[in-house]
Every structure is written in C-alpha cells, then in structure tokens.
PDB file of C-alpha atoms in Angstrom:
ATOM      1  CA  MET A   1      15.868  -5.686  20.858  1.00  0.00           C
ATOM      2  CA  LYS A   2      14.088  -1.627  20.617  1.00  0.00           C
ATOM      3  CA  LEU A   3      14.460  -0.507  17.115  1.00  0.00           C
ATOM      4  CA  ILE A   4      13.258   3.142  15.372  1.00  0.00           C
ATOM      5  CA  VAL A   5      12.606   3.167  12.089  1.00  0.00           C
ATOM      6  CA  ALA A   6      13.144   7.067  10.723  1.00  0.00           C
ATOM      7  CA  THR A   7      11.210   7.653   7.255  1.00  0.00           C
ATOM      8  CA  GLY A   8       9.175  10.072   5.818  1.00  0.00           C
ATOM      9  CA  SER A   9       7.700   7.684   3.672  1.00  0.00           C
ATOM     10  CA  LYS A  10       4.775   5.706   6.001  1.00  0.00           C
ATOM     11  CA  PHE A  11       4.641   2.957   3.258  1.00  0.00           C
ATOM     12  CA  PHE A  12       8.893   1.669   3.781  1.00  0.00           C
ATOM     13  CA  GLY A  13       7.830   2.939   7.387  1.00  0.00           C
ATOM     14  CA  GLU A  14       5.151   0.233   7.644  1.00  0.00           C
ATOM     15  CA  ALA A  15       6.827  -2.117   5.686  1.00  0.00           C
ATOM     16  CA  LEU A  16      10.137  -2.152   7.817  1.00  0.00           C
ATOM     17  CA  LYS A  17       7.408  -2.815  11.103  1.00  0.00           C
ATOM     18  CA  LEU A  18       6.009  -5.888   9.381  1.00  0.00           C
ATOM     19  CA  ILE A  19       9.234  -6.855   8.632  1.00  0.00           C
ATOM     20  CA  LEU A  20      10.514  -6.200  11.800  1.00  0.00           C
ATOM     21  CA  ASP A  21       8.016  -7.202  14.435  1.00  0.00           C
ATOM     22  CA  PRO A  22       8.475 -10.449  14.945  1.00  0.00           C
ATOM     23  CA  LEU A  23      12.524  -9.716  15.533  1.00  0.00           C
ATOM     24  CA  ALA A  24      11.816  -6.957  17.910  1.00  0.00           C
ATOM     25  CA  ASP A  25      10.557  -6.357  21.558  1.00  0.00           C
ATOM     26  CA  ARG A  26       9.113  -3.488  19.792  1.00  0.00           C
ATOM     27  CA  VAL A  27       9.430  -1.475  16.593  1.00  0.00           C
ATOM     28  CA  ASP A  28       8.938   2.656  16.533  1.00  0.00           C
ATOM     29  CA  VAL A  29       8.098   4.435  13.457  1.00  0.00           C
ATOM     30  CA  ALA A  30       8.930   8.138  13.605  1.00  0.00           C
ATOM     31  CA  SER A  31       8.394  10.918  10.577  1.00  0.00           C
ATOM     32  CA  SER A  32      10.685  13.606  11.572  1.00  0.00           C
ATOM     33  CA  PRO A  33      14.755  13.814  13.151  1.00  0.00           C
ATOM     34  CA  GLU A  34      12.354  16.050  16.251  1.00  0.00           C
ATOM     35  CA  GLU A  35      10.633  12.615  17.048  1.00  0.00           C
ATOM     36  CA  VAL A  36      13.936  10.661  16.161  1.00  0.00           C
ATOM     37  CA  VAL A  37      14.997  12.083  18.949  1.00  0.00           C
ATOM     38  CA  GLU A  38      11.640  12.399  21.452  1.00  0.00           C
ATOM     39  CA  LEU A  39      11.998   8.587  20.820  1.00  0.00           C
ATOM     40  CA  LEU A  40      15.712   8.149  22.040  1.00  0.00           C
ATOM     41  CA  LYS A  41      14.901  10.798  24.617  1.00  0.00           C
ATOM     42  CA  GLU A  42      11.796   8.030  26.296  1.00  0.00           C
ATOM     43  CA  ASN A  43      12.829   4.538  25.347  1.00  0.00           C
ATOM     44  CA  ASP A  44      16.240   3.086  24.806  1.00  0.00           C
ATOM     45  CA  HIS A  45      16.255   1.668  21.912  1.00  0.00           C
ATOM     46  CA  ASP A  46      19.363  -0.453  20.117  1.00  0.00           C
ATOM     47  CA  VAL A  47      18.921  -0.462  16.860  1.00  0.00           C
ATOM     48  CA  ILE A  48      18.062   2.835  14.528  1.00  0.00           C
ATOM     49  CA  ILE A  49      16.994   2.481  10.853  1.00  0.00           C
ATOM     50  CA  CYS A  50      17.441   5.383   9.293  1.00  0.00           C
ATOM     51  CA  ASP A  51      16.062   6.501   5.394  1.00  0.00           C
ATOM     52  CA  LEU A  52      18.542   8.385   3.401  1.00  0.00           C
ATOM     53  CA  ALA A  53      15.806   9.453   1.025  1.00  0.00           C
ATOM     54  CA  CYS A  54      13.968  11.136   4.011  1.00  0.00           C
ATOM     55  CA  GLU A  55      14.116  14.584   4.725  1.00  0.00           C
ATOM     56  CA  ASN A  56      17.209  15.607   6.680  1.00  0.00           C
ATOM     57  CA  GLY A  57      18.341  12.068   6.764  1.00  0.00           C
ATOM     58  CA  ALA A  58      21.446  11.991   7.109  1.00  0.00           C
ATOM     59  CA  LYS A  59      21.313  14.740   9.606  1.00  0.00           C
ATOM     60  CA  SER A  60      19.032  12.597  11.726  1.00  0.00           C
ATOM     61  CA  ALA A  61      21.461   9.659  11.696  1.00  0.00           C
ATOM     62  CA  GLU A  62      24.410  12.187  12.349  1.00  0.00           C
ATOM     63  CA  LYS A  63      22.260  13.094  15.349  1.00  0.00           C
ATOM     64  CA  ILE A  64      21.260   9.581  16.606  1.00  0.00           C
ATOM     65  CA  LYS A  65      25.388   8.938  16.831  1.00  0.00           C
ATOM     66  CA  ARG A  66      25.578  12.046  19.104  1.00  0.00           C
ATOM     67  CA  LEU A  67      22.836  11.335  21.503  1.00  0.00           C
ATOM     68  CA  LYS A  68      22.897   7.934  21.263  1.00  0.00           C
ATOM     69  CA  PRO A  69      26.424   6.681  20.025  1.00  0.00           C
ATOM     70  CA  LYS A  70      25.984   2.803  21.548  1.00  0.00           C
ATOM     71  CA  ALA A  71      23.270   2.641  19.502  1.00  0.00           C
ATOM     72  CA  LYS A  72      23.949   0.694  16.057  1.00  0.00           C
ATOM     73  CA  VAL A  73      22.380   2.666  12.944  1.00  0.00           C
ATOM     74  CA  ILE A  74      21.263   1.404   9.685  1.00  0.00           C
ATOM     75  CA  LEU A  75      21.066   3.147   6.914  1.00  0.00           C
ATOM     76  CA  PHE A  76      18.955   2.893   3.579  1.00  0.00           C
ATOM     77  CA  SER A  77      18.815   4.394   0.186  1.00  0.00           C
ATOM     78  CA  PHE A  78      17.854   3.375  -3.031  1.00  0.00           C
ATOM     79  CA  ASP A  79      20.975   4.567  -4.014  1.00  0.00           C
ATOM     80  CA  PRO A  80      23.945   1.848  -3.874  1.00  0.00           C
ATOM     81  CA  PRO A  81      26.026   2.091  -1.094  1.00  0.00           C
ATOM     82  CA  ASN A  82      29.304   2.817  -2.972  1.00  0.00           C
ATOM     83  CA  ARG A  83      27.424   6.253  -3.362  1.00  0.00           C
ATOM     84  CA  HIS A  84      26.726   7.197   0.588  1.00  0.00           C
ATOM     85  CA  ALA A  85      30.228   5.160   1.601  1.00  0.00           C
ATOM     86  CA  GLU A  86      31.520   8.811   2.405  1.00  0.00           C
ATOM     87  CA  LEU A  87      28.397   9.306   4.921  1.00  0.00           C
ATOM     88  CA  ILE A  88      28.320   5.753   6.104  1.00  0.00           C
ATOM     89  CA  GLY A  89      31.700   6.267   7.383  1.00  0.00           C
ATOM     90  CA  GLU A  90      31.059   9.865   8.740  1.00  0.00           C
ATOM     91  CA  VAL A  91      28.536   8.784  10.704  1.00  0.00           C
ATOM     92  CA  GLY A  92      29.606   5.241  11.777  1.00  0.00           C
ATOM     93  CA  ALA A  93      26.825   3.533  10.360  1.00  0.00           C
ATOM     94  CA  ASP A  94      26.786  -0.438  11.430  1.00  0.00           C
ATOM     95  CA  GLY A  95      24.547  -1.992   8.247  1.00  0.00           C
ATOM     96  CA  TYR A  96      23.297  -0.407   4.304  1.00  0.00           C
ATOM     97  CA  ILE A  97      20.521  -2.092   3.317  1.00  0.00           C
ATOM     98  CA  ASN A  98      19.317  -1.174  -0.557  1.00  0.00           C
ATOM     99  CA  ARG A  99      15.703  -0.157  -1.362  1.00  0.00           C
ATOM    100  CA  PRO A 100      13.937  -1.502  -2.568  1.00  0.00           C
ATOM    101  CA  LEU A 101      13.332  -3.240   0.263  1.00  0.00           C
ATOM    102  CA  ASP A 102      14.053  -7.353   0.689  1.00  0.00           C
ATOM    103  CA  PRO A 103      12.494  -8.403   3.742  1.00  0.00           C
ATOM    104  CA  GLU A 104      15.256 -10.989   3.414  1.00  0.00           C
ATOM    105  CA  ALA A 105      18.037  -8.539   3.406  1.00  0.00           C
ATOM    106  CA  VAL A 106      16.970  -6.903   6.345  1.00  0.00           C
ATOM    107  CA  ILE A 107      16.540  -9.387   8.209  1.00  0.00           C
ATOM    108  CA  GLU A 108      19.966 -10.623   7.659  1.00  0.00           C
ATOM    109  CA  SER A 109      21.361  -7.061   8.060  1.00  0.00           C
ATOM    110  CA  LEU A 110      19.367  -7.127  11.490  1.00  0.00           C
ATOM    111  CA  ASN A 111      21.189 -10.645  12.687  1.00  0.00           C
ATOM    112  CA  ALA A 112      24.619  -9.547  11.698  1.00  0.00           C
ATOM    113  CA  LEU A 113      23.832  -6.721  14.258  1.00  0.00           C
ATOM    114  CA  LYS A 114      22.855  -9.211  16.849  1.00  0.00           C
ATOM    115  CA  GLN A 115      26.656 -11.451  16.176  1.00  0.00           C
ATOM    116  CA  ASN A 116      28.434  -8.051  16.903  1.00  0.00           C
TER     117      ASN A 116
END
C-alpha cells in the first residue's frame, strides 16, 4: 500500500509517517496541494490522508478524489467528525481521524480500508 500524508504541519506529517511506515510500502508527505498533485501523477498511491487544518485542506481532498477517484481518502482534524459531515459526504471520504493523533485510531482507520 502506498500513502500520501497531506498536511502543512511538519509535526503531524512526521508523526503519521512514523505510525504508518510499518504498515505501508511507501509513505510520502506533501505540504501543499501542488505537491499532492505531483505525487499522484508520479506514483500509484492507494490512500491519501488529508489534514483539514492545513491551507486548502478541503480543496486538496476534493482535487484528490477528482484526480484519483479510486484512491481512498481519510480526513483528519481537531474537530469532531459531525462538524465536517457535509464535507466528508461531498468529498466522498473513506474515513476520518480526530486529532490529537492516537496511533491506534490511525492504524484502525487504515486497516478498515484494507478490509473493504
């Protein structure tokens, strides 16, 4: 499985990479929507984990689904999921992780995608 972590936060990017590295063939961290698009063009990523707190987080998620409709998208934010329910539906997100990041919750979200 190949993953992209889209976040403007170096801390969260590295934290997710550390958590996900043992579960994935590859984990790339992108700090801008443009980097996400370039990574999607260059590689065949299966899952994109998108930070809603980063600049253009929602727009990044929407772009991802347009460019790679079969890619799975997991959104994460400090807000409870019901606050972003409309966006989750619009984007067609496949999962949601609340911050602060709980490593077990991140792993469970990824494993849930593998089972589907």
